[in-house]
Short mmCIF file of C-alpha atoms and ligand atoms in Angstrom, two decimals:
data_model
loop_
_atom_site.label_atom_id
_atom_site.label_comp_id
_atom_site.label_asym_id
_atom_site.label_seq_id
_atom_site.Cartn_x
_atom_site.Cartn_y
_atom_site.Cartn_z
CA MET P 1 37.42 68.80 -6.11
CA SER P 2 39.41 70.21 -9.07
CA ASP P 3 37.95 69.86 -12.54
CA ILE P 4 41.44 69.46 -13.98
CA ALA P 5 43.74 66.41 -13.77
CA GLU P 6 47.46 66.90 -14.28
CA ILE P 7 49.37 64.09 -15.98
CA LYS P 8 53.13 64.21 -16.03
CA VAL P 9 54.56 62.08 -18.85
CA ASP P 10 57.82 62.17 -20.78
CA GLY P 11 58.95 65.21 -18.76
CA LYS P 12 55.82 67.13 -19.75
CA THR P 13 52.80 67.98 -17.59
CA VAL P 14 49.47 68.12 -19.40
CA GLU P 15 46.11 69.13 -18.02
CA LEU P 16 43.04 67.03 -18.79
CA PRO P 17 39.45 67.86 -17.86
CA VAL P 18 37.78 65.99 -15.00
CA ILE P 19 34.08 65.35 -15.47
CA THR P 20 31.62 64.53 -12.68
CA GLY P 21 28.38 62.65 -13.28
CA THR P 22 25.04 63.38 -11.67
CA GLU P 23 25.70 60.60 -9.13
CA ASP P 24 29.12 62.09 -8.39
CA GLU P 25 31.15 59.57 -10.42
CA LYS P 26 34.45 61.05 -11.57
CA ALA P 27 36.30 60.59 -14.86
CA ILE P 28 39.37 62.03 -16.50
CA ASP P 29 38.49 62.93 -20.09
CA ILE P 30 41.45 61.54 -22.09
CA SER P 31 40.03 62.31 -25.54
CA LYS P 32 42.90 64.76 -26.20
CA LEU P 33 45.63 62.65 -24.49
CA ARG P 34 47.28 61.32 -27.67
CA ASP P 35 47.25 64.75 -29.34
CA LEU P 36 48.87 66.29 -26.26
CA THR P 37 51.36 63.52 -25.36
CA GLY P 38 51.55 60.94 -28.15
CA PHE P 39 50.51 58.38 -25.54
CA VAL P 40 47.40 56.19 -25.47
CA THR P 41 46.09 54.42 -22.36
CA LEU P 42 45.98 50.65 -21.96
CA ASP P 43 43.17 49.01 -19.92
CA THR P 44 42.58 45.38 -20.95
CA GLY P 45 38.96 44.50 -20.19
CA PHE P 46 38.13 48.20 -19.73
CA LYS P 47 38.07 47.80 -15.92
CA ASN P 48 38.94 51.48 -15.48
CA THR P 49 37.67 52.97 -18.72
CA GLY P 50 34.35 54.68 -19.37
CA SER P 51 33.12 54.38 -22.97
CA THR P 52 30.33 56.95 -22.89
CA LYS P 53 28.15 59.33 -20.86
CA SER P 54 24.74 57.73 -20.37
CA LYS P 55 21.41 58.67 -18.79
CA ILE P 56 19.93 55.18 -18.78
CA THR P 57 21.24 53.14 -15.83
CA PHE P 58 23.30 53.91 -12.73
CA LEU P 59 25.23 51.28 -10.76
CA ASP P 60 27.13 51.74 -7.54
CA GLY P 61 29.17 48.57 -7.14
CA GLU P 62 30.38 49.38 -3.65
CA LYS P 63 26.93 50.18 -2.26
CA GLY P 64 25.01 47.64 -4.35
CA ILE P 65 22.80 50.27 -5.98
CA LEU P 66 21.02 49.84 -9.34
CA LYS P 67 18.68 52.47 -10.83
CA TYR P 68 16.99 52.71 -14.24
CA ARG P 69 16.50 56.38 -15.25
CA GLY P 70 16.73 57.35 -11.56
CA TYR P 71 14.25 54.78 -10.20
CA SER P 72 15.57 52.12 -7.80
CA ILE P 73 15.46 48.51 -8.99
CA GLU P 74 13.77 47.56 -5.71
CA GLU P 75 10.80 49.89 -6.38
CA LEU P 76 10.50 49.01 -10.06
CA ALA P 77 10.63 45.26 -9.38
CA ALA P 78 7.96 45.60 -6.67
CA LYS P 79 5.60 48.09 -8.32
CA SER P 80 5.95 48.04 -12.14
CA SER P 81 5.20 45.75 -15.04
CA PHE P 82 7.94 44.83 -17.49
CA LEU P 83 6.16 46.85 -20.21
CA GLU P 84 6.27 49.95 -17.99
CA VAL P 85 10.00 49.41 -17.50
CA ILE P 86 10.47 48.90 -21.26
CA TYR P 87 8.87 52.32 -21.79
CA LEU P 88 10.96 53.87 -18.98
CA ILE P 89 14.29 52.53 -20.19
CA ILE P 90 13.77 53.30 -23.89
CA TYR P 91 11.89 56.62 -23.67
CA GLY P 92 13.25 57.94 -20.35
CA ASP P 93 10.13 58.35 -18.17
CA LEU P 94 7.58 56.08 -16.52
CA PRO P 95 4.57 55.98 -18.89
CA THR P 96 1.15 57.43 -18.15
CA GLN P 97 -1.75 55.01 -18.43
CA LYS P 98 -2.42 56.25 -21.99
CA GLN P 99 1.24 56.01 -23.03
CA LEU P 100 1.35 52.44 -21.71
CA GLU P 101 -1.87 51.51 -23.53
CA ASP P 102 -0.56 53.07 -26.74
CA LEU P 103 2.70 51.10 -26.45
CA GLN P 104 0.78 47.86 -25.87
CA ALA P 105 -1.47 48.69 -28.86
CA ASP P 106 1.50 49.48 -31.12
CA ILE P 107 3.24 46.26 -30.12
CA SER P 108 0.07 44.21 -30.66
CA LYS P 109 0.05 45.23 -34.35
CA HIS P 110 3.47 43.60 -34.94
CA THR P 111 3.66 40.44 -32.79
CA LEU P 112 3.50 38.06 -35.76
CA ILE P 113 6.69 37.19 -37.67
CA HIS P 114 6.92 36.65 -41.45
CA GLU P 115 5.65 33.13 -42.14
CA ASP P 116 8.84 32.42 -44.14
CA MET P 117 10.85 32.83 -40.92
CA LYS P 118 9.42 29.54 -39.73
CA LYS P 119 11.45 27.78 -42.42
CA PHE P 120 14.60 28.57 -40.41
CA PHE P 121 13.46 26.06 -37.79
CA ASP P 122 13.45 23.26 -40.35
CA GLY P 123 17.18 23.82 -40.84
CA TYR P 124 18.31 23.80 -37.22
CA PRO P 125 19.54 20.48 -35.78
CA SER P 126 16.96 19.16 -33.28
CA ARG P 127 19.13 19.76 -30.20
CA SER P 128 20.64 23.06 -31.33
CA HIS P 129 21.09 25.63 -28.56
CA PRO P 130 18.26 28.19 -28.38
CA MET P 131 20.75 31.08 -28.19
CA GLY P 132 22.23 30.07 -31.53
CA GLN P 133 18.75 30.06 -33.02
CA LEU P 134 17.73 33.33 -31.36
CA GLY P 135 20.83 35.16 -32.58
CA SER P 136 20.37 34.06 -36.18
CA LEU P 137 16.63 34.73 -36.18
CA ILE P 138 17.02 38.25 -34.79
CA PHE P 139 19.88 38.91 -37.23
CA SER P 140 17.63 37.76 -40.08
CA LEU P 141 14.88 40.22 -39.10
CA SER P 142 17.08 42.74 -40.95
CA THR P 143 16.51 40.73 -44.16
CA PHE P 144 12.72 40.62 -43.74
CA TYR P 145 12.43 44.32 -42.87
CA PRO P 146 14.99 46.06 -45.14
CA GLU P 147 13.58 49.47 -44.16
CA CYS P 148 15.54 49.02 -40.90
CA LEU P 149 18.80 49.14 -42.86
CA LYS P 150 18.49 52.86 -43.58
CA PRO P 151 21.06 54.80 -41.55
CA ASN P 152 19.77 58.07 -40.01
CA GLN P 153 16.17 56.86 -39.87
CA THR P 154 13.60 59.53 -39.00
CA ALA P 155 12.28 59.39 -35.42
CA GLU P 156 9.11 57.72 -36.69
CA GLU P 157 11.04 55.16 -38.76
CA GLN P 158 13.34 54.36 -35.83
CA ASP P 159 10.37 54.04 -33.46
CA LEU P 160 8.64 51.56 -35.79
CA THR P 161 11.89 49.57 -36.08
CA ILE P 162 12.04 49.44 -32.27
CA ILE P 163 8.35 48.51 -31.85
CA LYS P 164 8.68 45.67 -34.37
CA LEU P 165 11.64 44.23 -32.45
CA LEU P 166 9.88 44.55 -29.07
CA ALA P 167 6.81 42.86 -30.59
CA LYS P 168 8.51 39.99 -32.42
CA PHE P 169 11.21 39.06 -29.92
CA PRO P 170 8.85 37.23 -27.48
CA THR P 171 7.17 35.46 -30.42
CA ILE P 172 10.54 34.27 -31.70
CA VAL P 173 11.62 33.16 -28.21
CA SER P 174 8.43 31.14 -27.72
CA PHE P 175 8.67 29.65 -31.22
CA VAL P 176 12.24 28.52 -30.48
CA TYR P 177 10.99 26.83 -27.31
CA LYS P 178 7.96 25.17 -28.94
CA LYS P 179 10.08 23.85 -31.82
CA SER P 180 12.53 22.36 -29.30
CA LEU P 181 9.60 20.32 -27.90
CA GLY P 182 8.20 19.40 -31.30
CA HIS P 183 4.98 21.16 -30.25
CA PRO P 184 2.82 23.23 -32.61
CA LEU P 185 3.61 26.94 -32.56
CA ILE P 186 1.23 29.07 -30.53
CA TYR P 187 0.45 32.42 -32.13
CA PRO P 188 0.15 35.61 -30.07
CA LYS P 189 -3.24 36.72 -28.78
CA ASN P 190 -3.65 40.48 -28.60
CA LYS P 191 -6.07 40.23 -25.69
CA TYR P 192 -3.09 39.39 -23.47
CA ASP P 193 -0.59 41.93 -22.08
CA TYR P 194 3.06 41.72 -23.14
CA VAL P 195 4.27 39.18 -20.57
CA THR P 196 1.08 37.11 -20.42
CA ASN P 197 1.17 36.85 -24.23
CA PHE P 198 4.72 35.50 -24.02
CA LEU P 199 3.67 32.91 -21.40
CA TRP P 200 0.63 31.95 -23.54
CA MET P 201 2.84 31.41 -26.61
CA THR P 202 5.36 29.47 -24.52
CA PHE P 203 3.23 27.29 -22.27
CA GLY P 204 -0.17 27.43 -23.97
CA GLN P 205 -1.55 24.57 -26.08
CA ARG P 206 -3.79 24.77 -29.17
CA THR P 207 -6.05 22.14 -27.56
CA GLU P 208 -6.66 23.93 -24.26
CA ASP P 209 -7.71 27.32 -22.96
CA TYR P 210 -4.83 29.03 -21.17
CA ASP P 211 -5.12 29.15 -17.40
CA VAL P 212 -3.28 32.41 -16.61
CA ASN P 213 -1.51 31.97 -13.26
CA PRO P 214 -0.97 35.42 -11.65
CA ILE P 215 1.94 34.04 -9.59
CA VAL P 216 3.76 33.02 -12.78
CA VAL P 217 2.90 36.28 -14.58
CA ASN P 218 4.14 38.33 -11.61
CA ALA P 219 7.33 36.29 -11.29
CA MET P 220 8.08 36.63 -15.01
CA ASN P 221 7.51 40.40 -14.92
CA LYS P 222 9.87 40.70 -11.95
CA LEU P 223 12.62 38.60 -13.54
CA LEU P 224 12.43 40.50 -16.82
CA ILE P 225 12.55 43.85 -14.99
CA LEU P 226 15.64 42.76 -13.06
CA HIS P 227 17.44 41.93 -16.33
CA ALA P 228 16.29 44.98 -18.32
CA ASP P 229 19.57 46.95 -18.39
CA HIS P 230 22.93 47.10 -16.68
CA GLU P 231 24.86 50.05 -18.16
CA GLN P 232 27.99 49.19 -20.19
CA ASN P 233 28.14 45.41 -19.62
CA CYS P 234 29.76 43.18 -22.23
CA SER P 235 26.65 42.72 -24.40
CA ALA P 236 25.46 46.34 -24.17
CA SER P 237 28.94 47.55 -25.14
CA THR P 238 28.84 45.10 -28.05
CA VAL P 239 25.49 46.50 -29.23
CA ARG P 240 26.90 50.03 -29.00
CA ILE P 241 30.12 49.36 -30.87
CA VAL P 242 28.38 47.38 -33.64
CA GLY P 243 25.71 50.09 -33.88
CA SER P 244 28.39 52.78 -34.03
CA SER P 245 29.26 51.63 -37.56
CA ASP P 246 25.66 52.61 -38.52
CA CYS P 247 24.77 48.92 -38.56
CA ASN P 248 21.01 48.40 -38.24
CA LEU P 249 19.31 47.81 -34.88
CA TYR P 250 18.44 44.15 -35.52
CA ALA P 251 21.98 43.09 -36.44
CA SER P 252 23.39 45.15 -33.55
CA ILE P 253 21.10 43.37 -31.11
CA ALA P 254 22.05 40.01 -32.63
CA ALA P 255 25.68 40.85 -31.82
CA GLY P 256 24.60 41.58 -28.24
CA ILE P 257 22.91 38.17 -28.11
CA ALA P 258 26.20 36.56 -29.13
CA ALA P 259 28.07 38.39 -26.35
CA LEU P 260 25.42 37.49 -23.77
CA TRP P 261 25.71 33.78 -24.63
CA GLY P 262 29.14 33.50 -23.02
CA PRO P 263 29.14 31.66 -19.65
CA LEU P 264 31.06 34.53 -18.07
CA HIS P 265 28.13 36.82 -18.93
CA GLY P 266 24.49 35.89 -19.48
CA GLY P 267 25.29 32.23 -20.08
CA ALA P 268 26.08 32.01 -16.36
CA ASN P 269 22.42 31.45 -15.41
CA GLN P 270 22.41 28.13 -17.29
CA ALA P 271 25.90 27.30 -15.99
CA VAL P 272 24.70 27.87 -12.38
CA ILE P 273 21.94 25.29 -12.67
CA ASP P 274 24.31 22.83 -14.37
CA MET P 275 26.76 23.44 -11.49
CA LEU P 276 24.11 22.97 -8.77
CA GLU P 277 22.89 19.77 -10.44
CA LEU P 278 26.50 18.53 -10.59
CA ILE P 279 27.00 19.27 -6.87
CA LYS P 280 23.70 17.58 -6.03
CA ALA P 281 24.66 14.49 -8.07
CA ASP P 282 28.02 14.51 -6.28
CA GLY P 283 26.28 14.25 -2.89
CA GLY P 284 25.84 17.96 -2.14
CA ASP P 285 29.27 18.46 -0.56
CA THR P 286 29.42 22.26 -0.88
CA GLU P 287 32.73 22.53 0.99
CA LYS P 288 34.41 20.30 -1.64
CA TRP P 289 33.19 22.51 -4.48
CA ILE P 290 34.14 25.73 -2.73
CA ALA P 291 37.65 24.32 -2.34
CA LYS P 292 37.68 23.56 -6.08
CA ALA P 293 36.56 27.12 -6.88
CA LYS P 294 39.49 28.45 -4.84
CA ASP P 295 42.07 26.09 -6.35
CA LYS P 296 44.00 27.93 -9.08
CA ASN P 297 44.89 24.60 -10.65
CA ASP P 298 41.24 23.64 -10.92
CA PRO P 299 39.32 25.20 -13.85
CA PHE P 300 36.08 25.06 -11.83
CA ARG P 301 34.56 28.47 -11.08
CA MET P 302 31.65 29.18 -8.74
CA MET P 303 29.21 30.23 -11.44
CA GLY P 304 26.81 32.97 -10.39
CA PHE P 305 29.43 34.46 -8.08
CA GLY P 306 31.48 37.58 -8.64
CA HIS P 307 30.94 40.68 -10.71
CA ARG P 308 33.04 43.24 -12.52
CA VAL P 309 31.22 46.14 -10.89
CA TYR P 310 29.42 44.85 -7.78
CA LYS P 311 31.96 44.43 -5.00
CA ASN P 312 29.05 44.03 -2.63
CA PHE P 313 25.78 42.16 -3.03
CA ASP P 314 24.20 42.40 -6.50
CA PRO P 315 20.88 44.07 -5.55
CA ARG P 316 19.15 41.93 -8.16
CA ALA P 317 20.39 38.74 -6.49
CA LYS P 318 18.87 39.86 -3.19
CA ILE P 319 15.48 40.44 -4.82
CA ILE P 320 15.60 37.17 -6.77
CA LYS P 321 16.64 35.15 -3.71
CA LYS P 322 13.63 36.48 -1.78
CA ALA P 323 11.35 35.85 -4.80
CA CYS P 324 12.70 32.30 -5.03
CA ASP P 325 11.31 31.34 -1.63
CA ASP P 326 7.97 33.05 -2.31
CA ILE P 327 7.43 31.62 -5.80
CA LEU P 328 8.47 28.06 -5.00
CA GLU P 329 6.25 28.09 -1.90
CA ASN P 330 3.28 29.57 -3.83
CA LEU P 331 3.73 27.02 -6.59
CA GLY P 332 4.19 24.23 -4.07
CA ILE P 333 7.61 23.32 -5.45
CA ASP P 334 10.40 21.89 -3.31
CA ASP P 335 13.59 22.11 -5.39
CA PRO P 336 16.56 20.57 -3.55
CA ILE P 337 19.06 22.62 -5.55
CA LEU P 338 17.70 25.78 -3.85
CA GLU P 339 18.99 24.44 -0.54
CA ILE P 340 22.34 23.61 -2.14
CA ALA P 341 22.50 27.18 -3.52
CA LYS P 342 21.80 28.65 -0.09
CA LYS P 343 24.43 26.39 1.53
CA LEU P 344 26.99 27.46 -1.09
CA GLU P 345 26.18 31.11 -0.54
CA GLU P 346 26.43 30.87 3.24
CA ALA P 347 29.73 28.97 3.08
CA ALA P 348 31.26 31.24 0.41
CA LEU P 349 30.34 34.46 2.20
CA THR P 350 32.32 33.40 5.27
CA ASP P 351 35.29 32.13 3.27
CA GLN P 352 38.34 34.43 3.15
CA TYR P 353 38.99 33.72 -0.56
CA PHE P 354 35.56 35.04 -1.49
CA ILE P 355 35.68 37.84 1.06
CA ASP P 356 39.12 39.05 -0.12
CA ARG P 357 37.97 39.08 -3.73
CA LYS P 358 34.57 40.56 -2.90
CA LEU P 359 32.79 37.67 -4.62
CA TYR P 360 29.05 37.76 -3.94
CA PRO P 361 26.11 36.06 -5.66
CA ASN P 362 25.16 37.93 -8.84
CA VAL P 363 21.91 38.11 -10.78
CA ASP P 364 22.52 34.67 -12.31
CA PHE P 365 22.94 32.74 -9.06
CA TYR P 366 19.26 32.28 -8.16
CA SER P 367 17.44 33.27 -11.36
CA GLY P 368 17.67 29.82 -12.93
CA ILE P 369 15.91 28.24 -9.94
CA ILE P 370 12.88 30.44 -10.57
CA TYR P 371 12.96 29.92 -14.35
CA ARG P 372 12.99 26.16 -13.68
CA ALA P 373 10.08 26.45 -11.25
CA LEU P 374 8.16 28.34 -13.96
CA GLY P 375 8.70 25.38 -16.29
CA PHE P 376 11.65 26.48 -18.47
CA PRO P 377 14.52 24.07 -19.31
CA SER P 378 18.02 25.37 -18.50
CA GLU P 379 18.90 25.78 -22.21
CA MET P 380 16.26 28.54 -22.36
CA PHE P 381 17.61 30.55 -19.41
CA THR P 382 20.00 32.77 -21.34
CA VAL P 383 17.33 33.34 -23.99
CA LEU P 384 15.12 34.63 -21.15
CA PHE P 385 17.98 36.87 -20.01
CA ALA P 386 18.08 38.26 -23.57
CA LEU P 387 14.30 38.86 -23.54
CA GLY P 388 14.72 40.88 -20.35
CA ARG P 389 17.79 42.76 -21.63
CA LEU P 390 16.18 43.72 -24.93
CA PRO P 391 14.93 47.17 -23.80
CA GLY P 392 18.35 47.97 -22.36
CA TRP P 393 20.14 47.05 -25.58
CA ILE P 394 17.66 49.11 -27.60
CA ALA P 395 18.03 52.11 -25.27
CA GLN P 396 21.84 51.94 -25.37
CA TRP P 397 21.82 51.74 -29.20
CA LYS P 398 19.31 54.62 -29.40
CA GLU P 399 21.27 56.82 -26.97
CA MET P 400 24.55 56.18 -28.82
CA HIS P 401 22.90 57.54 -32.00
CA GLU P 402 21.22 60.45 -30.17
CA ASN P 403 24.65 61.40 -28.77
CA LYS P 404 26.02 61.23 -32.34
CA GLU P 405 28.93 59.16 -31.03
CA PRO P 406 31.74 58.33 -33.52
CA ILE P 407 32.45 54.79 -34.70
CA GLY P 408 34.07 52.84 -31.88
CA ARG P 409 37.67 52.04 -32.69
CA PRO P 410 40.02 51.43 -29.73
CA ARG P 411 43.81 51.78 -30.12
CA GLN P 412 46.42 49.19 -29.00
CA ILE P 413 50.06 48.76 -28.08
CA TYR P 414 51.86 46.57 -30.63
CA VAL P 415 54.23 44.05 -29.05
CA GLY P 416 54.86 41.79 -32.05
CA GLU P 417 57.85 41.29 -34.37
CA THR P 418 59.41 44.42 -35.83
CA ASP P 419 61.14 44.54 -39.29
CA ARG P 420 61.61 41.05 -40.75
CA GLU P 421 63.29 40.03 -44.04
CA PHE P 422 60.87 38.38 -46.48
CA VAL P 423 61.96 34.85 -47.47
CA GLU P 424 60.59 33.39 -50.71
CA LEU P 425 58.39 30.33 -50.22
CA LYS P 426 60.85 28.08 -52.07
CA ASP P 427 63.64 29.12 -49.68
CA ARG P 428 61.75 28.65 -46.41
CA LYS P 429 62.94 25.75 -44.28
C1 SDX K 1 26.56 39.01 -15.68
O1 SDX K 1 28.80 43.33 -16.40
C2 SDX K 1 27.61 43.10 -16.06
O2 SDX K 1 26.90 43.97 -15.59
C3 SDX K 1 27.11 41.69 -16.31
C4 SDX K 1 25.73 41.37 -15.76
C5 SDX K 1 24.65 42.13 -16.49
O3 SDX K 1 23.55 42.30 -15.93
O4 SDX K 1 24.84 42.46 -17.71
O5 SDX K 1 25.66 41.69 -14.38
C6 SDX K 1 25.41 39.89 -15.94
O6 SDX K 1 27.29 38.70 -16.58
C7 SDX K 1 26.85 38.57 -14.26
C8 SDX K 1 28.14 37.72 -14.14
C9 SDX K 1 27.82 36.27 -14.50
N1 SDX K 1 29.05 35.47 -14.62
C10 SDX K 1 29.33 34.54 -13.70
O7 SDX K 1 28.66 34.31 -12.68
C11 SDX K 1 30.58 33.72 -14.02
C12 SDX K 1 31.44 33.56 -12.77
N2 SDX K 1 32.00 34.86 -12.42
C13 SDX K 1 33.24 35.21 -12.97
O8 SDX K 1 33.80 34.52 -13.99
C14 SDX K 1 33.73 36.63 -12.70
O9 SDX K 1 33.42 36.94 -11.40
C15 SDX K 1 33.21 37.72 -13.63
C16 SDX K 1 33.45 37.36 -15.07
C17 SDX K 1 31.76 37.92 -13.41
C18 SDX K 1 33.95 39.00 -13.30
O10 SDX K 1 35.28 38.80 -13.63
P1 SDX K 1 36.40 39.95 -13.41
O11 SDX K 1 35.80 41.20 -12.89
O12 SDX K 1 37.21 40.03 -14.64
O13 SDX K 1 37.22 39.36 -12.20
P2 SDX K 1 38.37 38.31 -12.37
O14 SDX K 1 37.95 37.22 -13.30
O15 SDX K 1 39.63 39.04 -12.64
O16 SDX K 1 38.41 37.67 -10.89
C19 SDX K 1 39.08 38.36 -9.84
C20 SDX K 1 39.54 37.23 -8.89
C21 SDX K 1 40.37 36.16 -9.60
O17 SDX K 1 41.20 35.57 -8.60
P3 SDX K 1 42.77 36.06 -8.46
O18 SDX K 1 43.38 35.91 -9.86
O19 SDX K 1 42.69 37.50 -8.00
O20 SDX K 1 43.35 35.12 -7.46
O21 SDX K 1 38.37 36.54 -8.39
C22 SDX K 1 38.42 35.19 -8.82
C23 SDX K 1 39.36 35.14 -10.01
O22 SDX K 1 39.93 33.83 -10.13
N3 SDX K 1 37.03 34.86 -9.23
C24 SDX K 1 36.43 33.71 -8.96
C25 SDX K 1 35.13 33.86 -9.46
N4 SDX K 1 34.99 35.07 -10.03
C26 SDX K 1 36.18 35.69 -9.87
N5 SDX K 1 36.87 32.57 -8.34
C27 SDX K 1 35.97 31.57 -8.24
N6 SDX K 1 34.67 31.64 -8.71
C28 SDX K 1 34.25 32.76 -9.32
N7 SDX K 1 32.98 32.84 -9.80
#
């Protein structure tokens, strides 16, 4: 395989370097293209364009492979805790027992939020969407901790900024949930591990001791691990490009939360449950709804299906689908929309429209069914996706700075009006 690509343009042939990644992915490095040819490339949606070289996550969309720092998602989901995966994704290696205990201890020092942050909740309308609250609360962390605003933080300063975000994010998520119920806020308890503490703050009550259910703790760890990173997806790319202006970590992550909220991205997990409930209310006729998904004149899309990269099964969907059966059985829950989901999947996977377009269930197709079985309302699902994706966003932001990448500023091709004569306001018709 040559490490040079030849591009013939405008009667000229230029040579551009070809780079090969450690998993044998190939790219043509076009960083000198405009200097050499005066041309830029155009790739709306960046379907063919790599934005960076990263060591965090590897996807193979054709083979349905997902690895964090070289470890398969299947092994991590089966054998690790979410806190271990947080350490792996952010710092690059699986932690030793001591490193894990130190991380838990560091986080435990910062799980409380500034008491004044609670005033935000008095301003939100009672039915406001949790993602809108989460985004503004995380953005506002940068106002309560101005030390995070310093560009070029030392390693220690950056690490403390990261630890504070890891520590406060679950507290903020649980406070958003409790406020939505009108329940008293439950403060963190440092005797609990990272995920159990989140479940305590979310489902615990001031009047009762918390009955830790290992099935729920295990399911939550698995779901958060499966969402922890996914290379240059829409929200991670958003965090990188906002961070590339030397914007602080908290505001960069808040931008990622905004991107994730979209129903084409992380918002799909809530949209899937809404869709399954709609189909159930409509009598469960999956064939009718598959026909609607295929009809170009019908705006309905099969939410939870399709992926920009996976043109085979999303490996996370496979793991979640299996976990669905186990968790619902262990919790003694019979959720009729799980059967509707399975019927949809079976029908879609034999339908030529879906086969031709390589549309398979993605991570969002079954995750909401588990979240619901664990007791979360559908409005909280994308917030839970954000809680899982937090380490990935942090790692992407950190790596972008470690690589000393320049500010992100894509070019364009202008197709608007050319020279126009200015007409005074009084003379315009
Ligand atoms: C996530 O990037 C990531 O890694 C994201 C993510 C992560 O972990 O960060 O994996 C998380 O966002 C998962 C995706 C969740 N979104 C959904 O489930 C929403 C439904 N899916 C789609 O809207 C769509 O599949 C996307 C957005 C996921 C991918 O869109 P693409 O790659 O831009 O593909 P496309 O929209 O151009 O679709 C190609 C064809 C089109 O038909 P034709 O014009 O060729 O006839 O497939 C059709 C689309 O109409 N199509 C669907 C469909 N998804 C694509 N038709 C019906 N139902 C669908 N869900």
